[in-house]
Amino acid sequence: MLTKRIIPCLDIKNGRTVKGVNFLELRDAGDPVELAKLYAEQGADELVFLDITATNEKRKTLAELVGQVAEAINIPFTVGGGISTVEDVSVLLAAGADKVSINSAAVRNPQIIKEMADEFGSQCIVVAIDSRLVNGRNLVHTHGGSVPTTIETEDWVQEVVALGAGEILLTSMDHDGTKSGFADELLARISSLVNVPIIASGGAGNMEHFFDTFTTGKSDAALAASIFHFKEIGIPDLKAYLKEKNIAIRI
Amino acid sequence: MKVAIIKYNAGNIKSVLLALKRLGLEGTLTDNPEEILAADKVIFPGQGEAKSAMRYLKSRGLDQVIKSITNPFLGICLGLQLLCEHSEEGDTPCLGVFNSQVKKFPDHLKVPHMGWNTLSESADPIFKDIQFPAYFYFVHSYYATVSAQTLSQTDYMLPFSAVLKKDNFYAIQPHPEKSADVGEQFLKNFLFNI
């Protein structure tokens, strides 16, 4: 049976792992390569590296770091942050990334999703969406969640999948950093609209939240950062808990 | 030991090279028939599209080279599918080493089949020291049907071939190079136990 995935997210700035509380305050949580190895050994199903400052500072994600990670670990990983061209994707995949995630660039130019999917296959193109509730509507935000658009999240998800996105990484800005649980209502709705895997992101605070998003939220995978980095939840404990609750999980 | 990795127009080759490196081996990425035929072990990885991959292989005569290999051979992911008889992807006649057909997953499923899934038990030496149910990492939209050559199968709404074997030819649908310690053991078995 296909299992639900637990994905630690390593937010990267200047080659170090950081995690922002609501993306504004950054705390240092260590060396990304060492952390990646540790998570792989602990049973993480996949890793995501997001160069969170890349878009704002117009930097490219560090292909060098990707190369070091690819050498060190034997599980799949996704790289995102500031990726905007087919060439960017080519460099990161060649460096050893399994998938790339695009966000602001896709909003700016949706056709880029199709170009990337045609060139490399949908399976390695993740579209990351930062969504925030504004006057009762879920609106897509860009630039690390700081710039609102007028695009509704539910519409955008369908559009990016039609263009070739192979997976959706949905971050609820309303939940991110709150530790009050994932945006399960929105996630379940999104999951019913498209036929690609959905990664839930934003709001993980305890083990129950993972159970909730895999059941109520219909999520295929759940991503979290600080609760793993600061050892509030251990991945082996989390997986044992989910297994006991009859969630399909890889132990 | 000389390990050749067949070079063609498919992605995901770097991760196989890195997996070999973690096992202390240096693979040679090559499309040179002599080099491929002289290798002790041949790995045929790949992620990509069946029709353009077959076209590429034929244009370099690699289709005939692959079929004539007598040393242990391992196809991975698209490599497995290209070793089958025919793929629905681009309605492509493939190499025909295995008699499975390659079909697209039905529409009502989330496609690609992406993530960790279990392989059914097999006593073949390629699974030495691997505990079942064994979890491997999959990423694919097409699957090979189950046949008498299926060593191990996986269920994603329907059963399909996860590992196929015929004579010296092995093939695996998931990515052992991305399947943590279990995947590493699988590769180790292919390299040192087959």
Tab-separated table of C-alpha atoms in Angstrom:
chain	number	residue	atom	x	y	z
A	1	MET	CA	0.000	0.000	0.000
A	2	LEU	CA	1.239	3.464	-0.895
A	3	THR	CA	2.268	5.143	2.354
A	4	LYS	CA	1.761	8.683	3.578
A	5	ARG	CA	5.012	10.634	3.555
A	6	ILE	CA	6.676	12.592	6.351
A	7	ILE	CA	8.808	15.382	4.921
A	8	PRO	CA	11.096	17.569	6.991
A	9	CYS	CA	11.625	20.902	5.290
A	10	LEU	CA	14.990	22.580	5.520
A	11	ASP	CA	14.702	26.290	4.922
A	12	ILE	CA	18.074	27.483	3.727
A	13	LYS	CA	19.742	30.850	3.977
A	14	ASN	CA	23.436	31.344	3.277
A	15	GLY	CA	23.998	27.584	3.304
A	16	ARG	CA	22.461	27.174	6.781
A	17	THR	CA	19.102	25.825	7.900
A	18	VAL	CA	16.674	28.354	9.278
A	19	LYS	CA	12.997	28.417	10.095
A	20	GLY	CA	10.885	31.514	10.146
A	21	VAL	CA	7.940	31.930	12.450
A	22	ASN	CA	5.328	33.117	9.959
A	23	PHE	CA	8.384	33.578	7.694
A	24	LEU	CA	9.421	36.778	9.481
A	25	GLU	CA	11.745	35.796	12.301
A	26	LEU	CA	14.511	33.411	11.445
A	27	ARG	CA	16.176	30.981	13.809
A	28	ASP	CA	19.316	28.998	12.977
A	29	ALA	CA	18.901	25.233	13.170
A	30	GLY	CA	22.123	23.848	11.776
A	31	ASP	CA	24.076	22.505	8.854
A	32	PRO	CA	21.777	21.299	6.043
A	33	VAL	CA	23.887	18.318	4.936
A	34	GLU	CA	24.255	16.953	8.470
A	35	LEU	CA	20.607	17.563	9.189
A	36	ALA	CA	19.607	15.857	5.918
A	37	LYS	CA	21.643	12.765	6.789
A	38	LEU	CA	20.164	12.638	10.259
A	39	TYR	CA	16.612	12.869	8.937
A	40	ALA	CA	17.246	10.180	6.315
A	41	GLU	CA	18.593	7.858	9.033
A	42	GLN	CA	15.618	8.617	11.279
A	43	GLY	CA	13.165	7.540	8.591
A	44	ALA	CA	12.153	10.734	6.823
A	45	ASP	CA	10.468	9.703	3.577
A	46	GLU	CA	11.676	12.659	1.594
A	47	LEU	CA	13.283	16.057	2.173
A	48	VAL	CA	12.513	19.509	0.875
A	49	PHE	CA	15.093	22.284	0.705
A	50	LEU	CA	13.689	25.746	0.275
A	51	ASP	CA	16.024	28.648	-0.305
A	52	ILE	CA	13.507	30.949	1.334
A	53	THR	CA	15.315	34.173	0.661
A	54	ALA	CA	16.178	33.374	-2.926
A	55	THR	CA	13.240	35.119	-4.557
A	56	ASN	CA	13.544	38.268	-2.521
A	57	GLU	CA	17.255	38.565	-2.872
A	58	LYS	CA	17.219	37.432	-6.505
A	59	ARG	CA	19.610	34.623	-5.767
A	60	LYS	CA	19.678	31.199	-7.324
A	61	THR	CA	19.434	28.137	-5.125
A	62	LEU	CA	22.847	26.755	-4.391
A	63	ALA	CA	23.558	23.941	-6.818
A	64	GLU	CA	26.663	23.187	-4.823
A	65	LEU	CA	24.669	22.438	-1.689
A	66	VAL	CA	22.341	20.238	-3.748
A	67	GLY	CA	25.359	18.259	-4.941
A	68	GLN	CA	26.568	17.711	-1.374
A	69	VAL	CA	23.127	16.607	-0.233
A	70	ALA	CA	22.729	14.211	-3.180
A	71	GLU	CA	26.040	12.576	-2.299
A	72	ALA	CA	25.151	12.233	1.359
A	73	ILE	CA	21.596	10.856	1.353
A	74	ASN	CA	19.717	7.924	-0.189
A	75	ILE	CA	16.157	9.261	-0.134
A	76	PRO	CA	14.479	11.646	-2.590
A	77	PHE	CA	14.651	15.386	-2.150
A	78	THR	CA	13.098	18.477	-3.661
A	79	VAL	CA	14.744	21.863	-4.058
A	80	GLY	CA	12.919	25.161	-4.289
A	81	GLY	CA	13.499	28.869	-4.002
A	82	GLY	CA	14.042	31.358	-6.774
A	83	ILE	CA	13.683	28.808	-9.585
A	84	SER	CA	12.304	30.547	-12.642
A	85	THR	CA	13.724	29.053	-15.829
A	86	VAL	CA	14.117	25.698	-17.557
A	87	GLU	CA	17.869	26.246	-17.214
A	88	ASP	CA	17.554	26.633	-13.406
A	89	VAL	CA	15.750	23.290	-13.270
A	90	SER	CA	18.302	21.634	-15.508
A	91	VAL	CA	21.182	22.764	-13.260
A	92	LEU	CA	19.505	21.509	-10.064
A	93	LEU	CA	18.465	18.144	-11.503
A	94	ALA	CA	21.966	17.683	-12.895
A	95	ALA	CA	23.363	18.461	-9.448
A	96	GLY	CA	21.308	15.565	-8.070
A	97	ALA	CA	17.923	16.964	-7.005
A	98	ASP	CA	15.002	14.612	-7.650
A	99	LYS	CA	12.375	17.309	-7.953
A	100	VAL	CA	12.208	21.060	-8.034
A	101	SER	CA	9.535	23.268	-6.620
A	102	ILE	CA	8.463	26.511	-8.229
A	103	ASN	CA	6.288	29.180	-6.726
A	104	SER	CA	6.436	32.890	-7.630
A	105	ALA	CA	7.825	32.209	-11.118
A	106	ALA	CA	4.796	30.062	-11.941
A	107	VAL	CA	2.435	32.833	-10.885
A	108	ARG	CA	4.382	35.331	-12.981
A	109	ASN	CA	4.393	33.059	-16.012
A	110	PRO	CA	2.192	29.935	-15.748
A	111	GLN	CA	3.465	28.627	-19.114
A	112	ILE	CA	6.826	27.956	-17.465
A	113	ILE	CA	5.202	24.977	-15.697
A	114	LYS	CA	4.382	23.442	-19.072
A	115	GLU	CA	7.846	24.134	-20.429
A	116	MET	CA	9.466	22.505	-17.405
A	117	ALA	CA	7.098	19.525	-17.390
A	118	ASP	CA	7.577	18.955	-21.127
A	119	GLU	CA	11.341	19.060	-20.731
A	120	PHE	CA	11.819	17.017	-17.545
A	121	GLY	CA	8.489	15.261	-16.912
A	122	SER	CA	5.676	16.154	-14.518
A	123	GLN	CA	7.061	13.804	-11.864
A	124	CYS	CA	9.829	16.236	-10.979
A	125	ILE	CA	7.851	19.489	-11.117
A	126	VAL	CA	6.307	20.469	-7.782
A	127	VAL	CA	4.268	23.655	-7.662
A	128	ALA	CA	4.427	25.291	-4.242
A	129	ILE	CA	1.496	27.499	-3.334
A	130	ASP	CA	1.379	29.923	-0.420
A	131	SER	CA	-2.260	30.538	0.406
A	132	ARG	CA	-3.840	32.984	2.839
A	133	LEU	CA	-7.471	33.622	3.677
A	134	VAL	CA	-8.410	37.192	2.691
A	135	ASN	CA	-12.031	38.297	3.185
A	136	GLY	CA	-13.280	34.735	3.012
A	137	ARG	CA	-11.287	33.798	-0.102
A	138	ASN	CA	-8.131	31.711	-0.227
A	139	LEU	CA	-5.699	33.820	-2.223
A	140	VAL	CA	-2.331	32.820	-3.661
A	141	HIS	CA	0.585	34.835	-2.265
A	142	THR	CA	4.047	35.132	-3.788
A	143	HIS	CA	7.541	36.098	-2.660
A	144	GLY	CA	7.627	33.937	0.445
A	145	GLY	CA	3.998	34.672	1.178
A	146	SER	CA	4.494	38.430	1.382
A	147	VAL	CA	2.785	39.592	-1.818
A	148	PRO	CA	-0.942	38.858	-2.309
A	149	THR	CA	-2.430	38.136	-5.739
A	150	THR	CA	-6.062	38.077	-6.813
A	151	ILE	CA	-5.836	34.401	-7.804
A	152	GLU	CA	-7.958	31.987	-5.780
A	153	THR	CA	-6.011	28.988	-4.520
A	154	GLU	CA	-8.646	26.487	-5.665
A	155	ASP	CA	-8.500	27.841	-9.253
A	156	TRP	CA	-4.720	28.000	-9.276
A	157	VAL	CA	-4.322	24.380	-8.191
A	158	GLN	CA	-6.415	23.211	-11.134
A	159	GLU	CA	-4.579	25.446	-13.559
A	160	VAL	CA	-1.085	24.306	-12.524
A	161	VAL	CA	-2.061	20.637	-12.690
A	162	ALA	CA	-3.506	21.165	-16.176
A	163	LEU	CA	-0.186	22.740	-17.166
A	164	GLY	CA	1.782	19.725	-15.923
A	165	ALA	CA	2.525	20.092	-12.209
A	166	GLY	CA	3.169	16.613	-10.818
A	167	GLU	CA	2.656	17.477	-7.169
A	168	ILE	CA	1.302	20.373	-5.076
A	169	LEU	CA	2.980	21.722	-1.957
A	170	LEU	CA	0.304	23.773	-0.253
A	171	THR	CA	1.355	26.072	2.562
A	172	SER	CA	-1.349	27.797	4.515
A	173	MET	CA	0.049	31.142	5.628
A	174	ASP	CA	-2.750	31.334	8.179
A	175	HIS	CA	-1.537	28.142	9.829
A	176	ASP	CA	2.214	28.415	9.252
A	177	GLY	CA	4.093	28.925	12.501
A	178	THR	CA	0.952	28.664	14.639
A	179	LYS	CA	1.352	24.981	15.607
A	180	SER	CA	-2.444	24.717	15.571
A	181	GLY	CA	-2.698	22.039	12.888
A	182	PHE	CA	-2.678	21.907	9.080
A	183	ALA	CA	-5.320	23.649	6.933
A	184	ASP	CA	-7.214	20.393	6.564
A	185	GLU	CA	-10.461	21.784	5.217
A	186	LEU	CA	-8.688	23.590	2.372
A	187	LEU	CA	-6.372	20.617	1.789
A	188	ALA	CA	-9.274	18.178	1.478
A	189	ARG	CA	-11.022	20.479	-0.981
A	190	ILE	CA	-7.857	20.826	-3.079
A	191	SER	CA	-7.352	17.066	-3.007
A	192	SER	CA	-10.825	16.534	-4.466
A	193	LEU	CA	-10.146	18.993	-7.304
A	194	VAL	CA	-6.986	17.431	-8.770
A	195	ASN	CA	-5.445	14.032	-9.346
A	196	VAL	CA	-1.868	14.631	-8.184
A	197	PRO	CA	-0.332	14.150	-4.723
A	198	ILE	CA	-0.807	16.988	-2.217
A	199	ILE	CA	1.803	17.882	0.411
A	200	ALA	CA	0.340	19.673	3.439
A	201	SER	CA	2.490	22.414	4.905
A	202	GLY	CA	2.107	24.930	7.705
A	203	GLY	CA	0.730	24.453	11.180
A	204	ALA	CA	2.188	21.169	12.478
A	205	GLY	CA	2.369	21.343	16.262
A	206	ASN	CA	1.814	17.809	17.503
A	207	MET	CA	1.508	14.233	16.251
A	208	GLU	CA	-2.272	14.365	16.081
A	209	HIS	CA	-2.041	17.125	13.499
A	210	PHE	CA	-0.319	14.674	11.139
A	211	PHE	CA	-3.034	12.083	11.734
A	212	ASP	CA	-5.660	14.735	11.039
A	213	THR	CA	-4.161	15.897	7.757
A	214	PHE	CA	-3.758	12.314	6.484
A	215	THR	CA	-7.400	11.562	7.295
A	216	THR	CA	-9.593	14.706	7.381
A	217	GLY	CA	-7.220	16.685	5.145
A	218	LYS	CA	-6.779	13.794	2.643
A	219	SER	CA	-3.123	14.833	2.298
A	220	ASP	CA	-0.634	12.461	0.684
A	221	ALA	CA	2.332	13.881	2.546
A	222	ALA	CA	2.948	16.289	5.402
A	223	LEU	CA	5.794	18.722	5.662
A	224	ALA	CA	7.131	20.407	8.777
A	225	ALA	CA	10.274	22.182	9.847
A	226	SER	CA	10.733	23.630	13.315
A	227	ILE	CA	9.046	20.821	15.248
A	228	PHE	CA	11.598	18.447	13.728
A	229	HIS	CA	14.590	20.778	13.873
A	230	PHE	CA	14.029	21.600	17.531
A	231	LYS	CA	13.259	17.955	18.391
A	232	GLU	CA	9.754	18.707	19.619
A	233	ILE	CA	8.654	15.639	17.662
A	234	GLY	CA	11.002	12.807	16.712
A	235	ILE	CA	10.361	11.231	13.313
A	236	PRO	CA	10.555	7.627	14.648
A	237	ASP	CA	8.028	8.488	17.383
A	238	LEU	CA	5.735	10.212	14.905
A	239	LYS	CA	5.820	7.274	12.502
A	240	ALA	CA	5.199	4.753	15.270
A	241	TYR	CA	2.236	6.822	16.454
A	242	LEU	CA	0.730	7.033	12.945
A	243	LYS	CA	1.268	3.327	12.316
A	244	GLU	CA	-0.558	2.515	15.538
A	245	LYS	CA	-3.419	4.708	14.356
A	246	ASN	CA	-3.607	2.591	11.170
A	247	ILE	CA	-2.125	5.153	8.806
A	248	ALA	CA	-0.089	3.529	6.010
A	249	ILE	CA	3.424	4.529	6.922
A	250	ARG	CA	6.933	3.262	6.161
A	251	ILE	CA	8.711	2.075	9.306
B	1	MET	CA	34.512	-4.789	-11.038
B	2	LYS	CA	33.489	-2.752	-14.065
B	3	VAL	CA	29.994	-1.301	-13.841
B	4	ALA	CA	28.589	0.341	-16.968
B	5	ILE	CA	25.636	2.678	-16.788
B	6	ILE	CA	23.954	3.023	-20.136
B	7	LYS	CA	23.951	6.622	-21.250
B	8	TYR	CA	20.896	7.731	-23.172
B	9	ASN	CA	18.414	10.567	-23.244
B	10	ALA	CA	16.861	9.867	-19.864
B	11	GLY	CA	17.281	11.674	-16.597
B	12	ASN	CA	18.063	10.444	-13.126
B	13	ILE	CA	21.425	8.931	-13.982
B	14	LYS	CA	23.397	11.049	-11.534
B	15	SER	CA	21.627	9.532	-8.537
B	16	VAL	CA	22.626	6.033	-9.676
B	17	LEU	CA	26.259	7.120	-9.990
B	18	LEU	CA	26.111	8.612	-6.491
B	19	ALA	CA	24.505	5.454	-5.067
B	20	LEU	CA	27.373	3.391	-6.542
B	21	LYS	CA	29.830	5.825	-5.030
B	22	ARG	CA	28.255	5.306	-1.601
B	23	LEU	CA	28.921	1.575	-2.136
B	24	GLY	CA	32.552	2.310	-3.009
B	25	LEU	CA	32.200	1.726	-6.757
B	26	GLU	CA	32.759	4.028	-9.659
B	27	GLY	CA	30.284	3.461	-12.470
B	28	THR	CA	31.127	4.360	-16.063
B	29	LEU	CA	28.472	6.296	-17.894
B	30	THR	CA	28.693	5.146	-21.500
B	31	ASP	CA	26.867	4.550	-24.787
B	32	ASN	CA	29.860	2.744	-26.280
B	33	PRO	CA	28.746	-0.839	-27.208
B	34	GLU	CA	32.189	-2.373	-26.575
B	35	GLU	CA	32.439	-0.793	-23.163
B	36	ILE	CA	28.922	-1.920	-22.265
B	37	LEU	CA	29.545	-5.494	-23.440
B	38	ALA	CA	32.850	-5.650	-21.537
B	39	ALA	CA	31.329	-4.569	-18.231
B	40	ASP	CA	30.809	-7.057	-15.387
B	41	LYS	CA	27.525	-5.424	-14.465
B	42	VAL	CA	25.290	-3.159	-16.533
B	43	ILE	CA	22.742	-0.736	-15.121
B	44	PHE	CA	20.027	0.757	-17.323
B	45	PRO	CA	18.425	3.544	-15.313
B	46	GLY	CA	16.217	6.322	-16.474
B	47	GLN	CA	13.316	8.569	-16.049
B	48	GLY	CA	11.745	9.934	-19.172
B	49	GLU	CA	9.475	9.150	-22.064
B	50	ALA	CA	9.374	5.696	-23.699
B	51	LYS	CA	9.060	6.669	-27.357
B	52	SER	CA	11.924	9.146	-27.488
B	53	ALA	CA	14.062	6.827	-25.354
B	54	MET	CA	13.519	3.877	-27.744
B	55	ARG	CA	14.216	6.112	-30.732
B	56	TYR	CA	17.477	7.198	-29.148
B	57	LEU	CA	18.532	3.641	-28.277
B	58	LYS	CA	17.795	2.402	-31.814
B	59	SER	CA	19.614	5.299	-33.448
B	60	ARG	CA	22.775	4.164	-31.675
B	61	GLY	CA	22.199	0.432	-32.058
B	62	LEU	CA	21.907	0.122	-28.286
B	63	ASP	CA	18.664	-1.860	-28.579
B	64	GLN	CA	20.597	-4.779	-30.118
B	65	VAL	CA	23.523	-4.321	-27.715
B	66	ILE	CA	21.255	-4.542	-24.667
B	67	LYS	CA	19.565	-7.708	-25.859
B	68	SER	CA	22.930	-9.387	-26.464
B	69	ILE	CA	24.304	-8.725	-22.981
B	70	THR	CA	25.019	-11.910	-21.025
B	71	ASN	CA	26.391	-10.422	-17.794
B	72	PRO	CA	24.036	-9.349	-14.975
B	73	PHE	CA	21.866	-6.479	-16.134
B	74	LEU	CA	19.601	-4.229	-14.071
B	75	GLY	CA	16.919	-1.959	-15.522
B	76	ILE	CA	15.506	0.723	-13.228
B	77	CYS	CA	12.179	2.547	-13.619
B	78	LEU	CA	11.915	3.526	-17.310
B	79	GLY	CA	14.693	0.969	-17.825
B	80	LEU	CA	12.280	-1.749	-16.648
B	81	GLN	CA	9.528	-0.499	-18.919
B	82	LEU	CA	11.789	-0.366	-21.982
B	83	LEU	CA	12.753	-4.018	-21.399
B	84	CYS	CA	9.081	-5.033	-21.754
B	85	GLU	CA	7.287	-5.876	-24.985
B	86	HIS	CA	5.294	-2.748	-25.606
B	87	SER	CA	4.446	0.520	-23.862
B	88	GLU	CA	1.222	2.462	-24.120
B	89	GLU	CA	3.339	5.573	-23.683
B	90	GLY	CA	3.534	6.809	-27.275
B	91	ASP	CA	2.345	3.340	-28.452
B	92	THR	CA	5.968	2.190	-28.412
B	93	PRO	CA	7.325	-1.267	-29.270
B	94	CYS	CA	10.062	-1.905	-26.684
B	95	LEU	CA	12.972	-4.327	-26.295
B	96	GLY	CA	10.902	-7.429	-25.547
B	97	VAL	CA	13.238	-9.032	-23.001
B	98	PHE	CA	10.248	-9.401	-20.672
B	99	ASN	CA	6.819	-10.329	-21.971
B	100	SER	CA	4.974	-7.776	-19.791
B	101	GLN	CA	2.961	-4.963	-21.340
B	102	VAL	CA	3.417	-1.406	-20.064
B	103	LYS	CA	0.141	0.389	-19.393
B	104	LYS	CA	-0.955	3.733	-18.062
B	105	PHE	CA	-2.493	3.776	-14.574
B	106	PRO	CA	-6.254	4.318	-14.759
B	107	ASP	CA	-7.568	7.882	-14.521
B	108	HIS	CA	-9.273	7.514	-11.168
B	109	LEU	CA	-5.906	7.120	-9.441
B	110	LYS	CA	-3.537	9.865	-8.421
B	111	VAL	CA	-0.858	9.752	-11.097
B	112	PRO	CA	2.116	9.563	-10.898
B	113	HIS	CA	2.202	6.764	-8.350
B	114	MET	CA	4.644	8.626	-6.144
B	115	GLY	CA	6.043	7.621	-2.794
B	116	TRP	CA	6.889	4.536	-0.765
B	117	ASN	CA	5.108	1.269	-1.389
B	118	THR	CA	5.682	-2.374	-0.483
B	119	LEU	CA	7.149	-5.181	-2.565
B	120	SER	CA	5.796	-8.701	-2.200
B	121	GLU	CA	8.108	-11.343	-0.810
B	122	SER	CA	10.608	-13.155	-2.993
B	123	ALA	CA	13.392	-15.597	-2.153
B	124	ASP	CA	15.512	-14.566	-5.132
B	125	PRO	CA	19.145	-13.711	-4.237
B	126	ILE	CA	18.535	-10.133	-5.398
B	127	PHE	CA	16.528	-9.743	-2.143
B	128	LYS	CA	19.192	-11.225	0.166
B	129	ASP	CA	19.039	-9.682	3.667
B	130	ILE	CA	15.955	-7.632	2.794
B	131	GLN	CA	13.040	-7.903	5.229
B	132	PHE	CA	9.483	-8.037	3.875
B	133	PRO	CA	7.283	-6.110	3.496
B	134	ALA	CA	10.044	-4.038	1.937
B	135	TYR	CA	9.346	-0.378	1.230
B	136	PHE	CA	10.761	1.154	-1.941
B	137	TYR	CA	10.362	4.615	-3.469
B	138	PHE	CA	8.290	4.819	-6.669
B	139	VAL	CA	7.698	7.607	-9.187
B	140	HIS	CA	5.903	6.479	-12.332
B	141	SER	CA	2.747	6.918	-14.385
B	142	TYR	CA	2.961	3.663	-16.347
B	143	TYR	CA	3.259	0.124	-14.974
B	144	ALA	CA	4.323	-3.299	-16.244
B	145	THR	CA	1.738	-6.073	-16.069
B	146	VAL	CA	2.329	-9.136	-13.890
B	147	SER	CA	3.679	-12.209	-15.689
B	148	ALA	CA	5.510	-15.453	-14.934
B	149	GLN	CA	8.692	-13.359	-14.996
B	150	THR	CA	7.487	-11.211	-12.085
B	151	LEU	CA	9.643	-11.823	-8.994
B	152	SER	CA	7.868	-9.307	-6.806
B	153	GLN	CA	4.759	-7.223	-7.225
B	154	THR	CA	3.317	-4.022	-5.798
B	155	ASP	CA	-0.287	-2.915	-5.451
B	156	TYR	CA	-1.486	0.513	-6.419
B	157	MET	CA	-5.192	-0.182	-6.784
B	158	LEU	CA	-4.076	-2.927	-9.130
B	159	PRO	CA	-1.114	-5.323	-8.909
B	160	PHE	CA	1.873	-4.665	-11.186
B	161	SER	CA	5.441	-5.903	-11.628
B	162	ALA	CA	7.857	-4.302	-9.173
B	163	VAL	CA	10.766	-6.605	-10.015
B	164	LEU	CA	11.129	-8.757	-13.135
B	165	LYS	CA	13.722	-11.400	-13.926
B	166	LYS	CA	14.658	-13.369	-17.007
B	167	ASP	CA	18.028	-15.136	-17.192
B	168	ASN	CA	20.667	-12.466	-16.527
B	169	PHE	CA	18.160	-9.619	-16.811
B	170	TYR	CA	16.722	-8.014	-13.699
B	171	ALA	CA	14.545	-4.916	-13.636
B	172	ILE	CA	12.987	-2.910	-10.851
B	173	GLN	CA	10.219	-0.304	-11.129
B	174	PRO	CA	10.964	1.738	-7.976
B	175	HIS	CA	14.243	3.556	-7.451
B	176	PRO	CA	16.632	1.493	-5.290
B	177	GLU	CA	19.082	4.410	-5.385
B	178	LYS	CA	16.459	6.499	-3.566
B	179	SER	CA	14.999	3.788	-1.332
B	180	ALA	CA	17.090	4.334	1.785
B	181	ASP	CA	18.943	1.351	3.299
B	182	VAL	CA	16.686	-1.271	1.721
B	183	GLY	CA	17.395	0.116	-1.737
B	184	GLU	CA	21.093	0.203	-0.971
B	185	GLN	CA	20.936	-3.482	0.015
B	186	PHE	CA	19.147	-4.296	-3.254
B	187	LEU	CA	21.880	-2.597	-5.287
B	188	LYS	CA	24.543	-4.271	-3.166
B	189	ASN	CA	22.934	-7.650	-3.885
B	190	PHE	CA	22.857	-6.981	-7.611
B	191	LEU	CA	26.474	-5.847	-7.618
B	192	PHE	CA	28.019	-8.389	-5.257
B	193	ASN	CA	25.611	-11.335	-5.003
B	194	ILE	CA	24.335	-11.922	-8.560
